[in-house]
Amino acid sequence: MDRIRSAFSNVIKSERYSRFTLQPAEDGERQFEVKLDDATEPEGRANGSPSQVPGSPSFRPAPLQQNNRKICYLVLGVLLVFVTGFLVGFISHRKHQDEPVNCSTDLEKDEKVESSPTASPAVAPAAPDQMDWKDVTQLLEQKLTSQAFEKTLRDFDLPRRLAGSGEDMSQANRIFEEFKKLEMQPWTDIHHVQLQTPDSERPNRVLFGSDVFKPEGYLAYSAPGKVEGKLVYGNYGRQEDLDVLQKKNVELKGSVLLLRAGKISFAEQVDNAATKGAAAVLIYPDNEEYKFVANTPLYGHVHLGSGDPYTPGFPSFNHTQFPPTPSSGLPKIPAQTITANMATALLKKIGGPEADASSGFKGGFSQLTYSLGGSENVTVEVNNVLVNREIHNVFGVIKGFTDPDRYVVLGANRDAWDRGYAKATVGTSVLMELARAVQKMVEKDGFKPRRSLVFASWSAGEYGNVGATEWLEGYMSSIDKNVLTYISLDGVVMGRGSFVASASPLLYSLLERTMKGVKSPVSSQTVYEMMGRSNWEANVLRPMSMDDPAYPFLAFSGIPSVSFHFITPNTEAYTYYGTNMDNMDHLNYATSHHTSEITALAAQFAGKMALRLIHDHLLGLDVNRYSPVLLKAAGQVYKRIGQLSRSGELKEVSPIWLGRARGAFQRGIDSINKDIGNTELTDKEAFRLLNDRIMRVEHALLSPYVTPTETPFRHILFGRGSHTLASITQTTDMEQLRTQLALATWSLQGCANVMVGNIWDIDDDI
């Protein structure tokens, strides 16, 4: 048979056959094809007619060259075809029958395990040779085991890991080498940043009567200086807490506010105090939230922003020639942490009126009355100094097979004030185990992700997500066009028994689907069932704070972002963050000695979210979930403007234009849903265009009317500044309100236009 085939091939060398499939070809898709040196044909060609078997390829000869010699050869070739055609066709037909064909789709597979009314409108079918989603998740679970994490957690547990230190650099090099072994083409992103540390020769001090305290902990980016003022107890330092003090006629101007840590960030506490005219702030861990040794030092930062505060909006590259411009988020008053023991000594002698029982001012020190103060002087001396440190961000990539220029970023900060076990060790361990698992799935198990997966190890996270923000600032012109989602791995394990998350609304549906596919750490249920099924959003979702490592990605760069945490029920945070007690023993206690098991579940959760985004045809970003969020925000603006109009404070201003912009936004969502429904799901180019429209939604919600240097968090819903919809409901300046309303309206309309896609389809009803 080989000799016959060879002879036939030689006879008709100049003849070529073209082929086409009934479905568009896809990277890696299984196709039936005939090689130029094969005469294999489906059954049915023995009589010279094309096969009509559904799904089989059809063949047609290209026009023959008008050559007499070739015509003679053709006569001989026809005879040979009739001799061999039946045999070859029979063999080919048997081969096609034996080969299994996978006709199931991602949607059909998902419907077997979940049915979410808020899921994306459509899920595209997998290519015939693309790995089943069920197989993908099984492979991931097999590789991310508690046994693997027991070793990795030990390997990455360091006694110290301050940003820019030798230990930090050594860890960066180790991660780089690991990515190199995994053939992940690693690279580094180097920045020279300004960090603040205590002065070893002039310690920070607090003087109260005859007591002189020299706290070991400190707050980075505090204003240096020495001030004296009346000591006032202000609970958590929230706006409502300070209002209570003013109603009690406690003078805040020039005072030193004593605040307990919690509820809001250190930076927000100091900013609120400065706004009320306070001269300095002292922050301590109260026994009600922080049940640890009373002389434990507390660390943190007070920059009301992220990144290097001395190059706001710009990257801190060594060659950067921008003049040093302090961030507007830097406090102008000294701030210092003190221990619980020091705070007890101050509260015993603070004097002044006693806090009402209903005010919520009373903490966990049962022997104290928690008086409000305002009568005794205290002196605060902060001598912190700025130091220049070189920090390295380390990256590795697993490239996609179809759209390698679209990628999901998984990131973890590796620095900490001290040991940082829950803060840094766990996150770094999850990052590395996920990299190993996915790399093995691609190299050995045949997994072919459509899009790329980038693994990032950041430095200087404790100073306000400095490493990650500097990377965003350095490449902001291109990152938002390529990054699908950022998934933070920081603090993914804080306890056992509950689960919380903060995310862009675009990721709510993906969060829900992933919760249904990950086991609960305390029972045979799923995380979704553990958190209440139909009431999961109220039980799980939390607003994303400025200290959240995912926040700059969402509010600064307009990238859909998520952070999540397995946590102890009825707690808001991990008690030992920012202390030297963040170690293995305390996390084991919080997880009932199931740290490695819960870490494996957290890794599976992050991995399944990431792999879903790089596996499916249609991105798992659900634009429908923005509708109720925007409706609520716009409703609050309507209510505020109505109140001001009825009182006569605001005239000739109507929120109708904002309402029309919101309507255009909804029509943009409907346009995307309609195009998804009308698009052939195997059309690769059409799906790329649809995915790009979905990707642009988050970035289009960044206000184009403010600058990153002055207002870095430009998101009109989740940012900070006068451009946000929330600010319209709070401003008392009517002229400013007019401007804010106009700019917010056109920001929203711009996002609606982006969703439509083609400029000729834009709704100009506004």
mmCIF file of N, CA, C and O in Angstrom, residues 219 221-222 236-239 242 252 257 259 264-281 283 301-305 327-335 546 720-721:
data_model
loop_
_atom_site.group_PDB
_atom_site.id
_atom_site.type_symbol
_atom_site.label_atom_id
_atom_site.label_comp_id
_atom_site.label_asym_id
_atom_site.label_seq_id
_atom_site.Cartn_x
_atom_site.Cartn_y
_atom_site.Cartn_z
ATOM 1 N N LEU A 219 4.548 54.910 63.281
ATOM 2 C CA LEU A 219 3.705 55.069 62.106
ATOM 3 C C LEU A 219 4.507 55.746 61.009
ATOM 4 O O LEU A 219 4.890 56.916 61.134
ATOM 5 N N TYR A 221 5.614 57.675 57.761
ATOM 6 C CA TYR A 221 5.157 58.880 57.059
ATOM 7 C C TYR A 221 4.419 59.851 57.963
ATOM 8 O O TYR A 221 3.712 60.751 57.488
ATOM 9 N N SER A 222 4.588 59.696 59.301
ATOM 10 C CA SER A 222 4.101 60.722 60.216
ATOM 11 C C SER A 222 4.895 62.009 59.988
ATOM 12 O O SER A 222 6.075 61.977 59.606
ATOM 13 N N TYR A 236 -12.561 55.623 68.000
ATOM 14 C CA TYR A 236 -11.846 55.161 66.805
ATOM 15 C C TYR A 236 -11.421 56.313 65.884
ATOM 16 O O TYR A 236 -10.764 56.086 64.879
ATOM 17 N N GLY A 237 -11.829 57.505 66.215
ATOM 18 C CA GLY A 237 -11.455 58.639 65.377
ATOM 19 C C GLY A 237 -12.274 58.762 64.106
ATOM 20 O O GLY A 237 -11.897 59.490 63.187
ATOM 21 N N ARG A 238 -13.420 58.092 64.048
ATOM 22 C CA ARG A 238 -14.313 58.246 62.906
ATOM 23 C C ARG A 238 -15.010 59.606 62.979
ATOM 24 O O ARG A 238 -15.023 60.259 64.021
ATOM 25 N N GLN A 239 -15.614 60.013 61.890
ATOM 26 C CA GLN A 239 -16.293 61.305 61.866
ATOM 27 C C GLN A 239 -17.379 61.372 62.929
ATOM 28 O O GLN A 239 -17.517 62.370 63.644
ATOM 29 N N LEU A 242 -15.873 61.925 66.442
ATOM 30 C CA LEU A 242 -15.436 63.303 66.698
ATOM 31 C C LEU A 242 -16.632 64.235 66.854
ATOM 32 O O LEU A 242 -16.561 65.225 67.595
ATOM 33 N N LEU A 252 -11.330 70.234 70.292
ATOM 34 C CA LEU A 252 -10.431 69.393 69.515
ATOM 35 C C LEU A 252 -9.264 70.178 68.938
ATOM 36 O O LEU A 252 -8.189 69.604 68.702
ATOM 37 N N LEU A 257 -5.155 63.755 70.203
ATOM 38 C CA LEU A 257 -6.221 62.763 70.227
ATOM 39 C C LEU A 257 -5.663 61.371 70.502
ATOM 40 O O LEU A 257 -4.752 60.916 69.819
ATOM 41 N N LEU A 259 -6.593 57.598 70.259
ATOM 42 C CA LEU A 259 -7.559 56.784 69.519
ATOM 43 C C LEU A 259 -7.206 55.311 69.633
ATOM 44 O O LEU A 259 -6.035 54.950 69.711
ATOM 45 N N ILE A 264 -11.359 51.912 61.000
ATOM 46 C CA ILE A 264 -10.819 52.594 59.831
ATOM 47 C C ILE A 264 -9.293 52.548 59.892
ATOM 48 O O ILE A 264 -8.709 52.158 60.905
ATOM 49 N N SER A 265 -8.644 52.925 58.827
ATOM 50 C CA SER A 265 -7.179 52.831 58.758
ATOM 51 C C SER A 265 -6.522 53.901 59.620
ATOM 52 O O SER A 265 -7.128 54.920 59.970
ATOM 53 N N PHE A 266 -5.244 53.675 59.940
ATOM 54 C CA PHE A 266 -4.467 54.668 60.677
ATOM 55 C C PHE A 266 -4.473 56.002 59.928
ATOM 56 O O PHE A 266 -4.602 57.073 60.531
ATOM 57 N N ALA A 267 -4.298 55.943 58.603
ATOM 58 C CA ALA A 267 -4.239 57.166 57.801
ATOM 59 C C ALA A 267 -5.544 57.949 57.884
ATOM 60 O O ALA A 267 -5.536 59.187 57.992
ATOM 61 N N GLU A 268 -6.668 57.249 57.849
ATOM 62 C CA GLU A 268 -7.961 57.936 57.944
ATOM 63 C C GLU A 268 -8.160 58.524 59.336
ATOM 64 O O GLU A 268 -8.739 59.616 59.480
ATOM 65 N N GLN A 269 -7.696 57.822 60.359
ATOM 66 C CA GLN A 269 -7.808 58.351 61.715
ATOM 67 C C GLN A 269 -7.051 59.672 61.845
ATOM 68 O O GLN A 269 -7.573 60.655 62.396
ATOM 69 N N VAL A 270 -5.826 59.694 61.330
ATOM 70 C CA VAL A 270 -5.006 60.905 61.436
ATOM 71 C C VAL A 270 -5.584 62.026 60.581
ATOM 72 O O VAL A 270 -5.605 63.199 60.984
ATOM 73 N N ASP A 271 -6.080 61.696 59.396
ATOM 74 C CA ASP A 271 -6.656 62.716 58.516
ATOM 75 C C ASP A 271 -7.902 63.333 59.146
ATOM 76 O O ASP A 271 -8.089 64.563 59.098
ATOM 77 N N ASN A 272 -8.754 62.503 59.748
ATOM 78 C CA ASN A 272 -9.954 63.034 60.415
ATOM 79 C C ASN A 272 -9.577 63.957 61.562
ATOM 80 O O ASN A 272 -10.200 65.010 61.765
ATOM 81 N N ALA A 273 -8.550 63.560 62.326
ATOM 82 C CA ALA A 273 -8.114 64.381 63.458
ATOM 83 C C ALA A 273 -7.558 65.715 62.982
ATOM 84 O O ALA A 273 -7.859 66.774 63.551
ATOM 85 N N ALA A 274 -6.745 65.676 61.927
ATOM 86 C CA ALA A 274 -6.160 66.913 61.398
ATOM 87 C C ALA A 274 -7.240 67.847 60.867
ATOM 88 O O ALA A 274 -7.148 69.073 61.012
ATOM 89 N N THR A 275 -8.267 67.285 60.252
ATOM 90 C CA THR A 275 -9.365 68.096 59.726
ATOM 91 C C THR A 275 -10.075 68.858 60.843
ATOM 92 O O THR A 275 -10.553 69.982 60.643
ATOM 93 N N LYS A 276 -10.128 68.266 62.021
ATOM 94 C CA LYS A 276 -10.771 68.917 63.173
ATOM 95 C C LYS A 276 -9.816 69.835 63.936
ATOM 96 O O LYS A 276 -10.190 70.415 64.960
ATOM 97 N N GLY A 277 -8.581 69.940 63.465
ATOM 98 C CA GLY A 277 -7.638 70.860 64.093
ATOM 99 C C GLY A 277 -6.775 70.272 65.177
ATOM 100 O O GLY A 277 -6.099 71.017 65.911
ATOM 101 N N ALA A 278 -6.758 68.941 65.331
ATOM 102 C CA ALA A 278 -5.911 68.308 66.348
ATOM 103 C C ALA A 278 -4.440 68.548 66.025
ATOM 104 O O ALA A 278 -4.045 68.678 64.860
ATOM 105 N N ALA A 279 -3.606 68.565 67.074
ATOM 106 C CA ALA A 279 -2.178 68.839 66.907
ATOM 107 C C ALA A 279 -1.372 67.571 66.716
ATOM 108 O O ALA A 279 -0.280 67.602 66.130
ATOM 109 N N ALA A 280 -1.864 66.426 67.215
ATOM 110 C CA ALA A 280 -1.147 65.156 67.103
ATOM 111 C C ALA A 280 -2.130 64.024 67.403
ATOM 112 O O ALA A 280 -3.231 64.243 67.928
ATOM 113 N N VAL A 281 -1.697 62.815 67.097
ATOM 114 C CA VAL A 281 -2.545 61.638 67.312
ATOM 115 C C VAL A 281 -1.716 60.528 67.937
ATOM 116 O O VAL A 281 -0.574 60.276 67.522
ATOM 117 N N ILE A 283 -2.234 56.352 68.832
ATOM 118 C CA ILE A 283 -3.104 55.219 68.522
ATOM 119 C C ILE A 283 -2.624 54.000 69.298
ATOM 120 O O ILE A 283 -1.429 53.691 69.312
ATOM 121 N N HIS A 301 1.330 52.648 58.804
ATOM 122 C CA HIS A 301 1.685 53.875 58.078
ATOM 123 C C HIS A 301 0.475 54.794 58.058
ATOM 124 O O HIS A 301 -0.670 54.351 58.234
ATOM 125 N N VAL A 302 0.698 56.091 57.814
ATOM 126 C CA VAL A 302 -0.388 57.078 57.838
ATOM 127 C C VAL A 302 -0.445 57.895 56.555
ATOM 128 O O VAL A 302 -0.967 59.013 56.540
ATOM 129 N N HIS A 303 0.058 57.351 55.463
ATOM 130 C CA HIS A 303 -0.088 58.012 54.162
ATOM 131 C C HIS A 303 -1.480 57.728 53.626
ATOM 132 O O HIS A 303 -1.842 56.578 53.405
ATOM 133 N N LEU A 304 -2.274 58.766 53.422
ATOM 134 C CA LEU A 304 -3.622 58.605 52.897
ATOM 135 C C LEU A 304 -3.524 58.452 51.371
ATOM 136 O O LEU A 304 -3.938 59.314 50.600
ATOM 137 N N GLY A 305 -2.944 57.344 50.977
ATOM 138 C CA GLY A 305 -2.717 57.063 49.566
ATOM 139 C C GLY A 305 -1.941 55.770 49.457
ATOM 140 O O GLY A 305 -1.843 54.999 50.405
ATOM 141 N N SER A 327 3.128 63.942 48.494
ATOM 142 C CA SER A 327 1.740 63.605 48.228
ATOM 143 C C SER A 327 0.814 64.434 49.111
ATOM 144 O O SER A 327 1.132 64.733 50.264
ATOM 145 N N SER A 328 -0.330 64.794 48.570
ATOM 146 C CA SER A 328 -1.326 65.520 49.357
ATOM 147 C C SER A 328 -1.895 64.644 50.467
ATOM 148 O O SER A 328 -2.544 65.143 51.384
ATOM 149 N N GLY A 329 -1.640 63.330 50.398
ATOM 150 C CA GLY A 329 -2.117 62.414 51.424
ATOM 151 C C GLY A 329 -1.197 62.283 52.623
ATOM 152 O O GLY A 329 -1.518 61.552 53.569
ATOM 153 N N LEU A 330 -0.054 62.965 52.605
ATOM 154 C CA LEU A 330 0.840 62.923 53.766
ATOM 155 C C LEU A 330 0.275 63.784 54.895
ATOM 156 O O LEU A 330 -0.147 64.920 54.659
ATOM 157 N N PRO A 331 0.258 63.275 56.132
ATOM 158 C CA PRO A 331 -0.289 64.069 57.241
ATOM 159 C C PRO A 331 0.635 65.226 57.608
ATOM 160 O O PRO A 331 1.854 65.146 57.432
ATOM 161 N N LYS A 332 0.039 66.270 58.117
ATOM 162 C CA LYS A 332 0.813 67.446 58.524
ATOM 163 C C LYS A 332 0.950 67.538 60.038
ATOM 164 O O LYS A 332 1.446 68.536 60.565
ATOM 165 N N ILE A 333 0.509 66.486 60.742
ATOM 166 C CA ILE A 333 0.630 66.458 62.199
ATOM 167 C C ILE A 333 1.329 65.162 62.607
ATOM 168 O O ILE A 333 1.253 64.158 61.897
ATOM 169 N N PRO A 334 2.047 65.168 63.745
ATOM 170 C CA PRO A 334 2.712 63.945 64.217
ATOM 171 C C PRO A 334 1.694 62.875 64.607
ATOM 172 O O PRO A 334 0.602 63.179 65.101
ATOM 173 N N ALA A 335 2.085 61.636 64.388
ATOM 174 C CA ALA A 335 1.243 60.496 64.774
ATOM 175 C C ALA A 335 2.149 59.382 65.272
ATOM 176 O O ALA A 335 3.219 59.136 64.703
ATOM 177 N N MET A 546 -8.773 51.558 51.506
ATOM 178 C CA MET A 546 -7.565 52.058 50.869
ATOM 179 C C MET A 546 -6.345 51.206 51.223
ATOM 180 O O MET A 546 -5.396 51.121 50.433
ATOM 181 N N ARG A 720 -11.510 58.242 45.741
ATOM 182 C CA ARG A 720 -11.556 59.223 46.820
ATOM 183 C C ARG A 720 -11.317 60.595 46.222
ATOM 184 O O ARG A 720 -10.356 60.810 45.502
ATOM 185 N N GLY A 721 -12.219 61.534 46.499
ATOM 186 C CA GLY A 721 -12.062 62.886 45.984
ATOM 187 C C GLY A 721 -13.391 63.477 45.569
ATOM 188 O O GLY A 721 -14.439 62.822 45.596
#
